[in-house]
Coordinates of C-alpha atoms in Angstrom, one line a residue:
M1 CA -32.5 2.6 7.4
V2 CA -29.9 2.7 4.7
D3 CA -30.6 2.9 0.9
W4 CA -27.7 0.6 -0.1
N5 CA -28.3 1.0 -3.8
L6 CA -28.1 4.8 -3.4
A7 CA -24.8 4.3 -1.4
V8 CA -23.3 2.4 -4.3
A9 CA -24.6 4.9 -6.9
T10 CA -23.2 7.8 -4.9
A11 CA -19.8 6.3 -4.3
T12 CA -19.5 5.2 -8.0
R13 CA -20.4 8.7 -9.1
L14 CA -17.9 10.4 -6.8
V15 CA -15.0 7.9 -6.9
R16 CA -11.8 9.4 -8.3
P17 CA -10.6 8.1 -11.6
G18 CA -7.6 5.8 -11.3
P19 CA -4.2 6.4 -12.8
E20 CA -4.0 6.5 -16.6
V21 CA -3.1 3.1 -18.2
S22 CA -3.7 1.8 -21.6
R23 CA -6.0 -1.1 -22.2
D24 CA -3.0 -3.4 -22.8
E25 CA -1.3 -2.2 -19.7
A26 CA -4.5 -2.8 -17.7
R27 CA -4.7 -6.4 -18.9
A28 CA -1.1 -7.0 -18.1
I29 CA -1.5 -5.6 -14.6
V30 CA -4.5 -7.7 -13.9
A31 CA -2.8 -10.9 -15.1
E32 CA 0.3 -10.1 -13.1
L33 CA -1.6 -9.6 -9.9
R34 CA -3.4 -12.9 -10.4
R35 CA 0.0 -14.6 -10.9
H36 CA 1.4 -13.0 -7.8
A37 CA -1.6 -13.9 -5.7
K38 CA -1.1 -17.6 -6.8
A39 CA 2.6 -17.5 -6.1
S40 CA 2.0 -15.8 -2.7
E41 CA -0.1 -18.7 -1.5
E42 CA 2.9 -21.1 -1.6
H43 CA 5.3 -18.4 -0.2
V44 CA 3.0 -17.7 2.8
R45 CA 2.2 -21.3 3.6
G46 CA 5.8 -22.2 3.5
F47 CA 6.9 -19.4 5.8
T48 CA 4.0 -19.6 8.3
R49 CA 3.6 -23.4 8.3
M50 CA -0.1 -22.9 8.0
G51 CA -2.5 -24.2 5.4
G52 CA -6.0 -25.3 4.6
D53 CA -7.7 -26.8 1.6
A54 CA -10.4 -24.1 1.9
A55 CA -8.0 -21.6 0.3
H56 CA -8.7 -23.1 -3.1
D57 CA -12.4 -22.3 -2.5
T58 CA -11.8 -18.6 -2.0
P59 CA -11.6 -16.6 -5.3
V60 CA -9.1 -13.9 -6.0
L61 CA -10.8 -10.9 -7.6
V62 CA -8.9 -8.1 -9.2
V63 CA -11.3 -5.1 -9.1
D64 CA -11.5 -1.4 -9.8
R65 CA -12.7 1.2 -7.3
P66 CA -16.4 0.8 -8.1
G67 CA -16.0 -2.9 -7.8
W68 CA -14.5 -2.5 -4.3
V69 CA -17.4 -0.3 -3.4
R70 CA -20.0 -2.9 -4.5
A71 CA -18.2 -5.7 -2.7
N72 CA -18.0 -3.8 0.6
V73 CA -21.6 -2.6 0.5
A74 CA -22.6 -6.2 0.2
G75 CA -20.4 -7.1 3.2
F76 CA -21.6 -4.1 5.3
R77 CA -25.2 -5.0 4.5
E78 CA -24.7 -8.5 5.8
V79 CA -22.8 -7.7 9.0
L80 CA -24.9 -4.7 10.0
R81 CA -28.2 -6.3 9.4
P82 CA -28.9 -7.2 13.1
L83 CA -28.0 -3.6 14.2
L84 CA -30.2 -2.0 11.5
D85 CA -33.1 -4.3 12.3
K86 CA -32.8 -3.3 15.9
M87 CA -32.7 0.4 14.9
Q88 CA -35.7 -0.1 12.6
E89 CA -37.8 -1.4 15.5
R90 CA -36.7 1.6 17.6
R91 CA -37.4 4.1 14.9
G92 CA -41.1 3.0 14.8
S93 CA -41.6 3.9 18.4
S94 CA -39.6 7.2 18.3
P95 CA -41.3 10.6 18.0
G96 CA -39.4 11.4 14.8
G97 CA -39.7 8.0 13.4
A98 CA -42.0 8.9 10.5
V99 CA -39.7 11.8 9.4
F100 CA -36.7 9.7 9.7
G101 CA -38.3 6.9 7.7
A102 CA -39.2 9.3 4.9
V103 CA -35.7 10.7 4.3
G104 CA -33.2 8.9 6.6
G105 CA -32.5 5.9 4.4
K106 CA -31.6 8.1 1.4
V107 CA -29.7 10.6 3.4
T108 CA -27.6 7.9 5.0
G109 CA -27.2 6.2 1.7
V110 CA -25.7 9.4 0.1
E111 CA -23.4 10.0 3.0
L112 CA -22.3 6.4 3.3
G113 CA -21.6 6.6 -0.4
M114 CA -19.4 9.7 0.2
L115 CA -17.3 7.8 2.7
L116 CA -17.0 4.7 0.5
S117 CA -15.8 6.9 -2.4
F118 CA -13.1 8.3 -0.1
L119 CA -12.0 4.9 1.1
S120 CA -12.1 3.2 -2.3
S121 CA -9.1 5.1 -3.5
R122 CA -7.0 4.1 -0.5
V123 CA -7.4 0.3 -0.1
L124 CA -4.8 -1.8 -1.9
G125 CA -6.3 -5.2 -1.1
Q126 CA -8.7 -6.9 1.3
Y127 CA -9.7 -10.3 2.4
E128 CA -13.5 -10.2 2.7
T129 CA -14.3 -12.5 5.5
F130 CA -18.1 -12.2 5.5
A131 CA -18.7 -11.6 1.8
P132 CA -22.0 -12.9 0.4
A133 CA -21.6 -14.4 -3.0
T134 CA -23.2 -12.7 -6.0
R135 CA -23.1 -13.4 -9.7
E136 CA -20.8 -10.4 -10.2
L137 CA -18.7 -11.0 -7.1
P138 CA -18.3 -14.7 -6.3
A139 CA -17.2 -15.9 -2.9
G140 CA -16.1 -19.2 -1.4
A141 CA -18.8 -21.8 -0.7
N142 CA -19.9 -22.6 2.9
G143 CA -19.2 -19.1 4.1
G144 CA -15.8 -18.7 2.5
G145 CA -14.6 -15.3 1.7
R146 CA -12.9 -13.7 -1.3
L147 CA -9.6 -11.9 -1.8
L148 CA -9.9 -8.4 -3.4
L149 CA -6.9 -6.7 -5.1
V150 CA -7.7 -3.1 -6.1
A151 CA -5.6 -2.7 -9.2
P152 CA -5.9 1.2 -9.7
N153 CA -4.8 1.8 -6.1
I154 CA -1.9 -0.5 -6.3
V155 CA -0.7 1.2 -9.5
H156 CA -1.3 4.6 -8.0
V157 CA 0.8 3.9 -4.9
E158 CA 3.7 2.2 -6.7
R159 CA 4.0 5.3 -8.9
E160 CA 3.7 7.7 -6.0
L161 CA 6.4 5.8 -4.1
D162 CA 8.5 5.4 -7.2
V163 CA 9.2 1.7 -6.5
Q164 CA 9.7 -1.3 -8.7
P165 CA 6.1 -2.2 -9.9
H166 CA 6.6 -6.0 -10.0
D167 CA 8.1 -6.1 -6.6
F168 CA 5.5 -3.8 -5.1
R169 CA 2.6 -5.9 -6.5
L170 CA 4.0 -9.1 -5.1
W171 CA 4.6 -7.4 -1.8
V172 CA 1.0 -6.4 -1.5
C173 CA -0.2 -9.8 -2.5
L174 CA 1.9 -11.4 0.2
H175 CA 0.1 -9.3 2.8
E176 CA -3.4 -10.1 1.6
E177 CA -2.6 -13.7 1.0
T178 CA -1.6 -14.0 4.7
H179 CA -5.1 -12.9 5.7
R180 CA -6.6 -15.5 3.4
T181 CA -4.3 -18.1 4.9
Q182 CA -5.3 -17.0 8.4
F183 CA -9.0 -17.6 7.8
T184 CA -8.7 -20.7 5.6
G185 CA -6.1 -22.3 7.8
V186 CA -7.9 -21.7 11.1
P187 CA -11.5 -23.0 10.6
W188 CA -12.9 -21.5 13.8
L189 CA -11.6 -18.0 13.3
R190 CA -14.3 -16.6 11.0
D191 CA -17.2 -17.7 13.3
H192 CA -15.3 -16.4 16.3
L193 CA -14.8 -13.0 14.8
E194 CA -18.3 -12.8 13.5
G195 CA -19.6 -13.7 17.0
E196 CA -17.6 -10.9 18.6
I197 CA -18.8 -8.4 16.0
Q198 CA -22.4 -9.4 16.4
S199 CA -22.1 -9.2 20.2
F200 CA -20.6 -5.7 19.8
L201 CA -23.5 -4.6 17.5
G202 CA -26.0 -6.3 19.7
E203 CA -24.9 -4.1 22.7
T204 CA -25.2 -0.9 20.6
E205 CA -27.6 1.5 22.3
V206 CA -27.9 4.2 19.7
D207 CA -31.1 5.8 18.3
P208 CA -31.4 6.2 14.5
M209 CA -31.0 10.0 14.6
T210 CA -27.7 9.6 16.5
F211 CA -26.5 7.0 14.0
L212 CA -27.4 9.4 11.2
E213 CA -25.6 12.3 12.9
R214 CA -22.4 10.3 13.2
I215 CA -22.4 9.4 9.5
R216 CA -23.1 13.0 8.7
E217 CA -20.1 14.1 10.8
A218 CA -17.8 11.9 8.8
A219 CA -19.3 13.0 5.5
Q220 CA -18.8 16.7 6.5
S221 CA -15.2 16.0 7.1
L222 CA -15.0 14.8 3.5
A223 CA -16.7 18.0 2.3
G224 CA -14.1 20.1 4.3
G225 CA -16.6 21.2 6.9
R226 CA -15.9 21.0 10.6
P227 CA -17.8 18.1 12.1
E228 CA -20.4 19.2 14.7
G229 CA -19.3 18.5 18.2
E230 CA -15.7 17.9 17.2
E231 CA -14.3 19.8 20.2
D232 CA -16.7 18.0 22.7
D233 CA -15.9 14.6 21.2
G234 CA -12.2 15.2 21.3
G235 CA -11.8 13.7 17.8
R236 CA -13.1 10.3 18.9
S237 CA -13.9 7.7 16.2
L238 CA -17.4 6.6 15.2
V239 CA -16.9 3.3 17.1
E240 CA -15.9 5.1 20.3
L241 CA -18.9 7.4 20.1
V242 CA -21.4 4.5 20.3
Q243 CA -19.7 2.4 23.0
T244 CA -21.5 1.0 26.0
P245 CA -19.5 -0.5 28.9
A246 CA -20.2 -4.0 27.6
Q247 CA -19.0 -2.9 24.1
R248 CA -15.7 -1.6 25.5
E249 CA -15.0 -5.1 26.8
I250 CA -15.9 -6.7 23.5
L251 CA -13.9 -4.0 21.6
G252 CA -10.8 -4.8 23.6
R253 CA -11.0 -8.4 22.4
L254 CA -11.7 -7.3 18.9
T255 CA -8.8 -4.9 19.0
A256 CA -6.4 -7.6 20.2
V257 CA -7.4 -10.1 17.5
M258 CA -7.3 -7.5 14.7
S259 CA -3.9 -6.4 15.9
L260 CA -2.8 -10.0 15.7
L261 CA -4.1 -10.5 12.2
E262 CA -2.7 -7.3 10.8
G263 CA 0.6 -7.6 12.6
H264 CA 1.0 -11.2 11.5
A265 CA 0.4 -10.1 7.9
D266 CA 3.0 -7.4 8.1
F267 CA 5.5 -9.8 9.8
V268 CA 4.9 -12.5 7.1
M269 CA 5.2 -9.9 4.3
D270 CA 8.6 -8.7 5.5
G271 CA 9.7 -12.3 6.4
V272 CA 9.0 -13.7 2.9
G273 CA 10.0 -10.4 1.2
P274 CA 13.8 -10.6 1.1
A275 CA 13.7 -14.0 -0.6
V276 CA 11.3 -13.1 -3.4
V277 CA 11.0 -9.2 -3.4
P278 CA 14.5 -7.8 -4.2
S279 CA 13.6 -4.2 -3.3
V280 CA 11.6 -5.0 -0.2
A281 CA 13.7 -2.8 2.1
E282 CA 13.1 0.3 -0.1
I283 CA 9.4 -0.5 -0.5
R284 CA 8.9 -1.0 3.3
E285 CA 10.6 2.2 4.2
K286 CA 8.7 4.3 1.7
F287 CA 5.4 2.7 2.5
Q288 CA 5.8 3.2 6.2
Q289 CA 6.4 6.9 5.7
R290 CA 3.3 7.2 3.5
R291 CA 1.2 5.2 6.0
A292 CA 2.3 7.3 8.9
K293 CA 1.8 10.8 7.5
G294 CA -1.4 10.3 5.5
A295 CA -2.1 12.3 2.4
S296 CA -3.3 15.6 3.9
R297 CA -4.7 17.2 7.0
L298 CA -8.2 16.3 5.8
D299 CA -7.1 12.7 5.4
L300 CA -5.7 12.6 8.9
A301 CA -8.9 14.1 10.3
L302 CA -11.1 11.6 8.6
R303 CA -8.9 8.7 9.5
K304 CA -9.3 9.7 13.1
L305 CA -13.1 10.0 12.8
L306 CA -13.4 6.6 11.1
G307 CA -11.0 4.9 13.5
L308 CA -8.5 4.3 10.8
D309 CA -5.7 5.6 13.0
A310 CA -6.5 2.7 15.3
K311 CA -5.9 0.4 12.4
L312 CA -2.4 1.9 11.9
R313 CA -1.6 1.2 15.5
Q314 CA -2.8 -2.4 15.0
Y315 CA -0.3 -2.9 12.3
R316 CA 2.6 -1.6 14.5
D317 CA 1.6 -3.2 17.8
G318 CA 0.6 -6.5 16.2
E319 CA 3.8 -6.8 14.2
R320 CA 5.8 -6.1 17.3
F321 CA 3.9 -8.9 19.2
V322 CA 4.4 -11.5 16.5
R323 CA 8.1 -10.7 16.1
A324 CA 8.7 -10.9 19.8
V325 CA 6.9 -14.2 20.2
V326 CA 8.6 -15.8 17.2
D327 CA 12.0 -14.6 18.5
Q328 CA 11.2 -16.3 21.8
V329 CA 9.5 -19.6 20.9
G330 CA 9.9 -19.9 17.1
M331 CA 7.2 -20.1 14.4
D332 CA 5.7 -23.3 15.6
G333 CA 5.5 -21.9 19.1
F334 CA 3.8 -18.8 17.8
N335 CA 1.3 -20.9 15.9
R336 CA -0.2 -22.1 19.1
V337 CA -2.1 -18.8 18.9
W338 CA -4.4 -20.4 16.4
T339 CA -5.3 -23.3 18.7
S340 CA -8.6 -21.9 19.9
P341 CA -10.2 -18.6 21.0
N342 CA -8.6 -19.1 24.4
T343 CA -5.1 -18.9 23.0
L344 CA -5.7 -15.6 21.2
P345 CA -3.7 -12.8 22.9
T346 CA -5.6 -10.3 25.0
K347 CA -5.2 -6.6 24.4
A348 CA -2.8 -6.4 27.4
E349 CA -0.7 -9.3 26.0
I350 CA -0.4 -7.6 22.6
A351 CA 1.6 -4.9 24.5
K352 CA 3.4 -7.6 26.6
P353 CA 4.2 -10.6 24.4
A354 CA 6.1 -12.4 27.2
D355 CA 2.8 -12.6 29.2
W356 CA 1.2 -14.4 26.3
V357 CA 4.1 -16.8 26.0
A358 CA 4.0 -17.5 29.8
R359 CA 0.2 -18.1 29.8
V360 CA -0.1 -20.2 26.7
H361 CA 3.2 -22.2 26.7
R362 CA 3.3 -22.8 30.5
K363 CA -0.2 -24.1 30.5
A364 CA 0.3 -26.2 27.4
D365 CA 3.6 -27.7 28.6
Q366 CA 2.4 -28.7 32.1

């Protein structure tokens, strides 16, 4: 269904070169990011009052853009396997199955590679929750993940924003370390999230040709062409285009938990920041402006199609939820959110934090 090796090769070939740095500068940047990642662990645990021994089992990898591509292809391959197996079965019984089988995997591989090359220059860091370990890209044992820091992108953004490099690098590490703390400090969270994702994919009713067409639409955006059906689709994202009624329900829960995780990371980053990042206010203001406007009209269009605009809302809405809850019941009161899947906020509660407080704290205190 997807030629994954071709996706990696295409993305690697098309990826933009990173900012110019000397070999000595590159070594110093990598070493500094590793130091900041280590320091962030203590800062985040102290602020959030969360922790877990499993954090020591999840490696921190400072990667370049091709390294990020390889890591994410491995993760996509793992997560999408049930969906692609299902589509493979359907392809065999479809009228165009033979034709799709001859060219579909390579076409999808090329177009997926185009999308990954685009994204590889925009991601600063990432906690890979479902990462399979490889010799080149180790991961934690027993299903543990890995923390990726994309050095060229961090350097590019700190130069673009004209902010203090050491402060910016630590600020980024604080955000990503919060994600690692979330998953290593809450043992059930990974399995819960994986279960929701697999339920979502299991409900997907999309034939292979439709799947290919959606990938092509996104790739055409990159090439500057108008995606087919853009007016009819109203600019909907790839996720929205394949939803069934059951998926919408699952997606609501996924949206809520992702808003929580992203908002919590932003809240922690800003909460720890003033004590350890002297220029945090300047960094935050400039970064928010950059995040909101995007790089170009093409960037905005593609973000919409890929659903990345929804991720931006998750940062904003989730951070507002966390801040409101902590203001009302304190950090220990907020941390009841990690008790079980039943104490996670619903999508409606993300918008109305007082409803979550009333539900979880009233029930727990009775």
